[in-house]
Amino acid sequence: MIKHSTTAILILAAALSVSCENDIEYKGDGGGHMMVVNASSIAGTPVSVEVTRSRFFLDSPSNRQILYDADVTIVHNGEQRTLSYDPEQELFMDSEIVREGDSVTVIVSHSNYGKATANDMVPYPSSITVEDSHVSSDSLWTVCLSINRNHSEPDNGLTHYYRLNLNAFANIILSLQSDDTAEYENEPDTISYWLDIRIPRPTAIKLGMASNFDYIEDFGDAGDYVFSSGNLLFTDELFSDGDRLEFIIPMPHAEEYDYSYWGWNPDIVDYICNITFETLTEQSYRYIKSVEEYDSNDFAIFQEPITIMGNFNGALGNLFSSSSQTISIRQ
Amino acid sequence: MNIHMYNYVKKIIATVRIVTLLAVYSALPASVLATAPGQFTLSGYITDAKSGETLIGATLLDTISGRGTITNEYGFFSLSLPPGKASLTCGYVGYRHKSLDLVLENDTTLRIVLEETAELGEVTIVGNRLELGVQGSQMSAIDLPVKQIKAVPAMFGEVDVLKALQLLPGVQGGTEGSAGLLVRGGNQDENLLLLDGVPLYNVNHMFGLFSAFNADAIKNVTLYKGSFPARYCGRLSSIVDVRMKDGDLYNYHGNVSIGFVSSKFNLEGPIVKGRTSFNLSARRTYSDLIINSAIKAAQLLDMEDNSDRIGMGYYFYDLNLKLTHMFSDNDRLYVSWYNGDDDIFFRYRTKDTYIKEKDRLGWKWGNTVAAVRWNHVMNSRLFMDLSGNYTQYRHRMKLEVDSRDTRNNESSYDRLNMNSGIFDWTLRSDFHWSPGPDHEIRFGAYGTRHLFRPDVLAVREDYSDTDTIWHNSLEVSQKDTHANEVQAYFEDNMSLGNVVKVNAGLSYSMFNVNSRTYHSLEPRLSGRVLLNDRLSLKAGYAYMTQYIHLLSNNSISLPTDLWVPATDRIAPEHSHQFATGVFYNLPQIADFSVEGYYKIMDNLLEYREGASYLAGTTDWQNKVVMGRGWSYGIEFLVQRSFGRLDGWVSYTWGHSRRQFDRPGMELNGSKAFDAKYDRRHDFKITGNYHFTDHFDLSATWMYETGACSSLYSQFYEANPVTDKYYYIGELGWYGERNSYRLNPYHRLDLSMNWHRPAKLIEGGTHTFNISVFNVYNRMNPFLVYVYEDGYYDVASDNYVENRTLRQLTLFPILPTFSFSLSF
């Protein structure tokens, strides 16, 4: 009996290994294409609009097409303007810039895909200031930022939405090298290295960052969240207890860069941290958040599907509104 | 037991005592007064004539007064009758009816024994008619004797209790092959699965293909889909009450079965004849033995014997033990124990001279359930059941990678440990009291101490060589959570004349977790109006509260699925269910029923969009959102329980919706969407034809609307502003959540049994079974995905890409056979 069972199981295993996959016809909705409008109204820049069509999921990625023949108009603070297509940038561009507090409505119509509209307001920018920047004796560069809300904005009690991009790197300035070409003979070579940025765990948890095991490393009791560079997406609720965001950049010493194999000796290491701070509208915040979640969906079968936030009525895509500020600090 | 635990246990005992005493004493005056003058009580047990096994749901009817009752879950009955002559008829599924005439002059105790019948005409499917059929006040419930469960064609030849339940109206099975239950549009975690009254948290073996209930150890299964009696609480959608066999009090006998996937045995008999019995069942799969044998055989064929050593496999086992002792006719003690585990293992060892690598993976999950129960007949009208229970579900994964290079003395040792679980200790008291001919009262209380261990993850890395010793370790542990749960209930199954019968009840429950305490008062009502002896109308209402949730992706059962409690942030789930129906009995032909239901559910949990099902460092509360759901439908059932052909036909039309629109907890843009397993049409037919005493044939055919899925059907470019820091590329769009329907599911299963007397064993029988699962090889969908293929076209100098939608089917046609020997 056991022998027969074994034989039968082997037959079963063979049966299971074949004929269990078959191509099927797609019978759901959305078999055609949809219009996609991606627009931006960023303070200090003109409105730009990209009009394309989506790709049916069974089509080749090369099937994406720009809809040059779309009619694009905007209503900027009540004034309507038609946008013209800029073939170099592959965008419909406005001629005037928008400022904080401006109301922007984008209207796109196309003979095949109908009409789509979205509107948003360019946000009043909050700003950041560097409250503290010092290097401790153990070569930890501590940077402390504070958020300053824009007081000219009507206080309607709404939540504010922000994106902060932090990039820290070390420029390693090398001596003149023997293999330099004549063109660069008198210029020092520079090698840039991304540096870790550590955010202490309580703040990291508030930021909702400690979500992926891959990125967690244990550095003693602090249990910092560590990343090389990237975006922090948050609301002003994070700053409800002091309006401060503190982060630490561990700074390797110059002598740790060992290039002796190539005969190089670093002379100077220049540590730089670039900070871009954007104030977003709620719609833009939700869009970026959903896109980031979508982008981190590495284990699709173990994750829920994600709805990308879109604010165009009648099309896929998003009208993105923000005001931004960039600062660069050196050690 | 430390002092804290001791104090907790003391508190629970005190609470249960107080609640029970309050319930008893509040009811006691009624007890004394309610006994109608001039009535005598007939009480006792109904048992199997040969084994002494108590029979659950056996009917006892006095044909003179027209009064009747059924035995409770311990085989006890109590019936008040007028003095004088009584003509009793006693019946039970698969047993010969017994008639008994007696003259009642005082309260009388009886032990009624029934003989099993082999006559085909007396085989019935659904028992418990007095309670659940046309005559009873209970609706939305069904009894399934194990005899019928065993007649249903089985996948891999392995009979499964939950898969038999999936054939009933209003019950679906979720993913293909899964033993999960989706009842009346509810989720998988909304079912309370009780083994001898003790909850089992994870009933799935082999990722849900089999359930933890071994049919050999089981006596009876009752499913409640709605109108829940007040004694049951804690889940929104169903109660599955599984009772284990007590064991034969007089003779030893058993069963050995060799199947396609597993083998099992069952042995029962007396320890002290007529007083103490045991019932022991064990089951084990052996795919691990086969796989390892094949690997070893392959290695033996490798003459140089220089290949790396690999060992891998998967198995599960179940052990059920029940001990029963009768101190007297009035006192019985039961000890039930269940232990089951699934185990996946992988071992790898190099044979290299210099590099020694040793990898080990052990992944185990399982349940342990233990119960000690004392039944005491306090008097002919009052029956008491006291029990102490323990149940645990545990999950543990251990991964070790050990590597050493003997040439440079470099070694590394990495280890990862994950474990989680839920542990419950319960004290419970239940009373079954028959104060008079028109009332059947149940009341009781329980207290449970829960311990939830959501996730503990530990990683350790060690590295050393001649110059360096490096060590890194991380433990991410979500805190153990303790919770206390208390319930007290009272229900009265009362006759208001001959036409109206009502089961009215009230349940109070309290759940304390951290510093938060939740209370719930749950009214239950179920009633029938008897239009004539064959036709009745029924209606019911139940309010249910569920304090614990299962974090699961609902498509396959993963051992990492977590049971978590209601917390400060996550509120308990609630449901209101209304049901009404018509029940008709055509004697000797069939029973007919039509039931409609409407269910509203609140505080349902779903994973957030993009949340990972895998364990991680995020607090589970951040991964979930709360919302509401509603479902409605109509169920038709025709069941034939007489003659050579028995079986049933069921059809359900149902619709189940969800909406998550609370701020910060939105799904699907706050719009309502179909639940994942919203199947509009669900048709099943199952039949068993007894050709002769030696041969029978069973068949099941089912058709279900395809399950829902969220399939990205369009892709489009992300807004360039997202590319400011890094390139995102394309985004997917799936329209409405769960808007894509997989293909309909249908299949036919067949099963044939040949029974022959065993020549070598006196009185023994051997049975040879052939089952064919999915007879016409229907390619039913498990999941769909986009398959990408391509080739380089030389002529056009382009890479031509082809994309097709591909469907994965888990189980094509599966013929299996098994052999069993009963003695």
mmCIF file of C-alpha atoms in Angstrom, chain B residues 116-289:
data_model
loop_
_atom_site.group_PDB
_atom_site.id
_atom_site.type_symbol
_atom_site.label_atom_id
_atom_site.label_comp_id
_atom_site.label_asym_id
_atom_site.label_seq_id
_atom_site.Cartn_x
_atom_site.Cartn_y
_atom_site.Cartn_z
ATOM 1 C CA GLU B 116 -27.071 1.968 15.500
ATOM 2 C CA THR B 117 -28.758 0.807 12.351
ATOM 3 C CA ALA B 118 -27.268 -0.364 9.117
ATOM 4 C CA GLU B 119 -30.612 -0.201 7.333
ATOM 5 C CA LEU B 120 -30.385 2.248 4.494
ATOM 6 C CA GLY B 121 -33.842 3.688 4.935
ATOM 7 C CA GLU B 122 -33.023 5.053 8.340
ATOM 8 C CA VAL B 123 -29.958 7.017 7.419
ATOM 9 C CA THR B 124 -30.595 10.686 8.007
ATOM 10 C CA ILE B 125 -28.412 13.664 7.358
ATOM 11 C CA VAL B 126 -29.566 16.334 9.669
ATOM 12 C CA GLY B 127 -30.551 15.534 13.179
ATOM 13 C CA ASN B 128 -31.650 17.756 15.987
ATOM 14 C CA ARG B 129 -34.966 18.450 14.282
ATOM 15 C CA LEU B 130 -36.717 19.483 17.445
ATOM 16 C CA GLU B 131 -34.259 22.288 17.914
ATOM 17 C CA LEU B 132 -33.169 23.205 14.432
ATOM 18 C CA GLY B 133 -35.877 21.915 12.091
ATOM 19 C CA VAL B 134 -39.468 22.916 11.466
ATOM 20 C CA GLN B 135 -40.389 22.488 15.123
ATOM 21 C CA GLY B 136 -37.506 24.340 16.716
ATOM 22 C CA SER B 137 -37.136 27.997 17.585
ATOM 23 C CA GLN B 138 -33.541 28.096 16.392
ATOM 24 C CA MET B 139 -32.820 29.131 12.812
ATOM 25 C CA SER B 140 -29.681 29.610 10.710
ATOM 26 C CA ALA B 141 -28.128 26.526 12.284
ATOM 27 C CA ILE B 142 -27.379 23.020 11.153
ATOM 28 C CA ASP B 143 -26.120 19.821 12.708
ATOM 29 C CA LEU B 144 -23.698 17.715 10.741
ATOM 30 C CA PRO B 145 -23.060 14.251 12.195
ATOM 31 C CA VAL B 146 -19.596 12.926 11.495
ATOM 32 C CA LYS B 147 -21.130 10.077 9.516
ATOM 33 C CA GLN B 148 -22.301 12.541 6.892
ATOM 34 C CA ILE B 149 -19.027 14.456 6.942
ATOM 35 C CA LYS B 150 -17.206 11.251 6.124
ATOM 36 C CA ALA B 151 -19.517 10.640 3.152
ATOM 37 C CA VAL B 152 -18.504 13.870 1.417
ATOM 38 C CA PRO B 153 -15.840 13.372 -1.300
ATOM 39 C CA ALA B 154 -12.510 14.514 0.035
ATOM 40 C CA MET B 155 -9.487 16.203 -1.471
ATOM 41 C CA PHE B 156 -6.368 14.018 -1.244
ATOM 42 C CA GLY B 157 -8.672 11.433 0.346
ATOM 43 C CA GLU B 158 -8.546 13.337 3.615
ATOM 44 C CA VAL B 159 -11.998 13.939 5.055
ATOM 45 C CA ASP B 160 -12.296 17.467 6.381
ATOM 46 C CA VAL B 161 -14.930 18.876 8.686
ATOM 47 C CA LEU B 162 -14.700 22.472 7.558
ATOM 48 C CA LYS B 163 -14.789 21.565 3.879
ATOM 49 C CA ALA B 164 -18.013 19.673 4.504
ATOM 50 C CA LEU B 165 -19.411 22.816 6.132
ATOM 51 C CA GLN B 166 -18.436 24.801 3.037
ATOM 52 C CA LEU B 167 -21.090 22.858 1.133
ATOM 53 C CA LEU B 168 -23.885 24.338 3.213
ATOM 54 C CA PRO B 169 -25.811 27.417 2.076
ATOM 55 C CA GLY B 170 -24.375 30.748 3.159
ATOM 56 C CA VAL B 171 -20.946 29.235 3.724
ATOM 57 C CA GLN B 172 -18.003 29.642 1.364
ATOM 58 C CA GLY B 173 -14.465 28.493 1.397
ATOM 59 C CA GLY B 174 -12.425 31.434 0.176
ATOM 60 C CA THR B 175 -9.398 30.384 -1.830
ATOM 61 C CA GLU B 176 -9.389 27.109 -3.731
ATOM 62 C CA GLY B 177 -8.666 24.198 -1.479
ATOM 63 C CA SER B 178 -8.788 26.324 1.642
ATOM 64 C CA ALA B 179 -10.470 25.030 4.768
ATOM 65 C CA GLY B 180 -11.395 28.557 5.814
ATOM 66 C CA LEU B 181 -14.977 29.620 6.318
ATOM 67 C CA LEU B 182 -16.677 32.748 5.054
ATOM 68 C CA VAL B 183 -20.157 32.844 6.468
ATOM 69 C CA ARG B 184 -22.873 35.163 5.200
ATOM 70 C CA GLY B 185 -20.452 37.721 3.823
ATOM 71 C CA GLY B 186 -18.214 37.769 6.878
ATOM 72 C CA ASN B 187 -14.443 37.492 7.081
ATOM 73 C CA GLN B 188 -12.374 34.427 7.953
ATOM 74 C CA ASP B 189 -11.676 35.599 11.484
ATOM 75 C CA GLU B 190 -15.331 35.999 12.363
ATOM 76 C CA ASN B 191 -15.874 32.316 13.087
ATOM 77 C CA LEU B 192 -15.590 30.874 16.569
ATOM 78 C CA LEU B 193 -14.294 27.326 16.186
ATOM 79 C CA LEU B 194 -14.804 25.363 19.371
ATOM 80 C CA LEU B 195 -13.311 21.969 20.101
ATOM 81 C CA ASP B 196 -15.164 20.564 23.096
ATOM 82 C CA GLY B 197 -16.114 24.112 23.991
ATOM 83 C CA VAL B 198 -12.565 25.507 23.768
ATOM 84 C CA PRO B 199 -11.617 27.991 21.019
ATOM 85 C CA LEU B 200 -9.066 26.924 18.428
ATOM 86 C CA TYR B 201 -7.382 29.950 16.920
ATOM 87 C CA ASN B 202 -5.639 28.605 13.866
ATOM 88 C CA VAL B 203 -7.424 25.590 12.474
ATOM 89 C CA ASN B 204 -5.417 25.443 9.283
ATOM 90 C CA HIS B 205 -2.896 22.826 8.324
ATOM 91 C CA MET B 206 -0.820 22.982 5.168
ATOM 92 C CA PHE B 207 -1.531 26.696 4.593
ATOM 93 C CA GLY B 208 -5.249 26.114 4.892
ATOM 94 C CA LEU B 209 -5.688 23.010 2.759
ATOM 95 C CA PHE B 210 -6.702 20.946 5.784
ATOM 96 C CA SER B 211 -8.290 21.794 9.065
ATOM 97 C CA ALA B 212 -7.157 20.731 12.504
ATOM 98 C CA PHE B 213 -10.279 18.665 13.045
ATOM 99 C CA ASN B 214 -9.537 14.969 12.602
ATOM 100 C CA ALA B 215 -12.850 13.375 11.620
ATOM 101 C CA ASP B 216 -11.926 10.160 13.435
ATOM 102 C CA ALA B 217 -11.918 11.942 16.779
ATOM 103 C CA ILE B 218 -15.153 13.827 16.267
ATOM 104 C CA LYS B 219 -18.666 12.996 17.266
ATOM 105 C CA ASN B 220 -20.737 15.941 16.150
ATOM 106 C CA VAL B 221 -20.501 19.357 14.492
ATOM 107 C CA THR B 222 -23.043 22.153 14.806
ATOM 108 C CA LEU B 223 -22.827 25.321 12.757
ATOM 109 C CA TYR B 224 -24.640 28.522 13.694
ATOM 110 C CA LYS B 225 -24.728 31.195 10.972
ATOM 111 C CA GLY B 226 -27.065 33.604 12.711
ATOM 112 C CA SER B 227 -29.682 33.966 15.443
ATOM 113 C CA PHE B 228 -26.975 32.893 17.827
ATOM 114 C CA PRO B 229 -28.083 31.558 21.209
ATOM 115 C CA ALA B 230 -26.903 33.829 24.044
ATOM 116 C CA ARG B 231 -24.470 31.195 25.313
ATOM 117 C CA TYR B 232 -22.253 31.813 22.305
ATOM 118 C CA CYS B 233 -20.394 35.041 21.891
ATOM 119 C CA GLY B 234 -17.132 36.480 20.683
ATOM 120 C CA ARG B 235 -17.439 36.323 16.883
ATOM 121 C CA LEU B 236 -19.572 38.097 14.326
ATOM 122 C CA SER B 237 -20.391 35.506 11.701
ATOM 123 C CA SER B 238 -20.543 31.934 12.900
ATOM 124 C CA ILE B 239 -20.054 29.445 15.682
ATOM 125 C CA VAL B 240 -18.746 25.984 14.832
ATOM 126 C CA ASP B 241 -19.214 23.734 17.836
ATOM 127 C CA VAL B 242 -17.189 20.536 17.365
ATOM 128 C CA ARG B 243 -17.516 17.777 19.948
ATOM 129 C CA MET B 244 -15.016 14.980 20.358
ATOM 130 C CA LYS B 245 -15.989 11.366 20.911
ATOM 131 C CA ASP B 246 -15.900 10.307 24.555
ATOM 132 C CA GLY B 247 -14.659 6.778 23.924
ATOM 133 C CA ASP B 248 -16.285 3.369 24.201
ATOM 134 C CA LEU B 249 -17.069 2.431 27.812
ATOM 135 C CA TYR B 250 -17.365 -1.291 27.131
ATOM 136 C CA ASN B 251 -15.249 -2.509 24.218
ATOM 137 C CA TYR B 252 -11.972 -1.734 22.514
ATOM 138 C CA HIS B 253 -12.128 -0.825 18.909
ATOM 139 C CA GLY B 254 -10.487 1.459 16.444
ATOM 140 C CA ASN B 255 -9.606 2.356 12.946
ATOM 141 C CA VAL B 256 -6.407 2.476 10.913
ATOM 142 C CA SER B 257 -6.317 4.387 7.672
ATOM 143 C CA ILE B 258 -3.634 4.797 5.043
ATOM 144 C CA GLY B 259 -4.295 7.698 2.747
ATOM 145 C CA PHE B 260 -2.748 9.588 -0.062
ATOM 146 C CA VAL B 261 -1.287 12.326 2.033
ATOM 147 C CA SER B 262 -1.620 11.094 5.568
ATOM 148 C CA SER B 263 -2.144 8.075 7.704
ATOM 149 C CA LYS B 264 -4.096 7.986 10.899
ATOM 150 C CA PHE B 265 -5.378 5.775 13.604
ATOM 151 C CA ASN B 266 -8.074 5.920 16.204
ATOM 152 C CA LEU B 267 -8.338 3.729 19.278
ATOM 153 C CA GLU B 268 -10.974 3.823 21.960
ATOM 154 C CA GLY B 269 -12.071 1.642 24.787
ATOM 155 C CA PRO B 270 -12.623 1.264 28.487
ATOM 156 C CA ILE B 271 -10.016 1.893 31.155
ATOM 157 C CA VAL B 272 -12.467 0.768 33.822
ATOM 158 C CA LYS B 273 -15.308 -1.008 32.115
ATOM 159 C CA GLY B 274 -18.554 0.958 32.223
ATOM 160 C CA ARG B 275 -16.957 3.839 34.103
ATOM 161 C CA THR B 276 -13.840 5.175 32.464
ATOM 162 C CA SER B 277 -13.028 5.386 28.786
ATOM 163 C CA PHE B 278 -10.438 6.843 26.461
ATOM 164 C CA ASN B 279 -10.424 7.936 22.867
ATOM 165 C CA LEU B 280 -7.087 8.501 21.186
ATOM 166 C CA SER B 281 -6.623 9.687 17.623
ATOM 167 C CA ALA B 282 -3.482 10.551 15.742
ATOM 168 C CA ARG B 283 -2.837 11.738 12.214
ATOM 169 C CA ARG B 284 0.349 12.559 10.360
ATOM 170 C CA THR B 285 1.254 13.527 6.833
ATOM 171 C CA TYR B 286 4.389 12.060 5.319
ATOM 172 C CA SER B 287 5.440 14.259 2.456
ATOM 173 C CA ASP B 288 8.645 15.008 4.392
ATOM 174 C CA LEU B 289 9.582 11.335 4.463
#
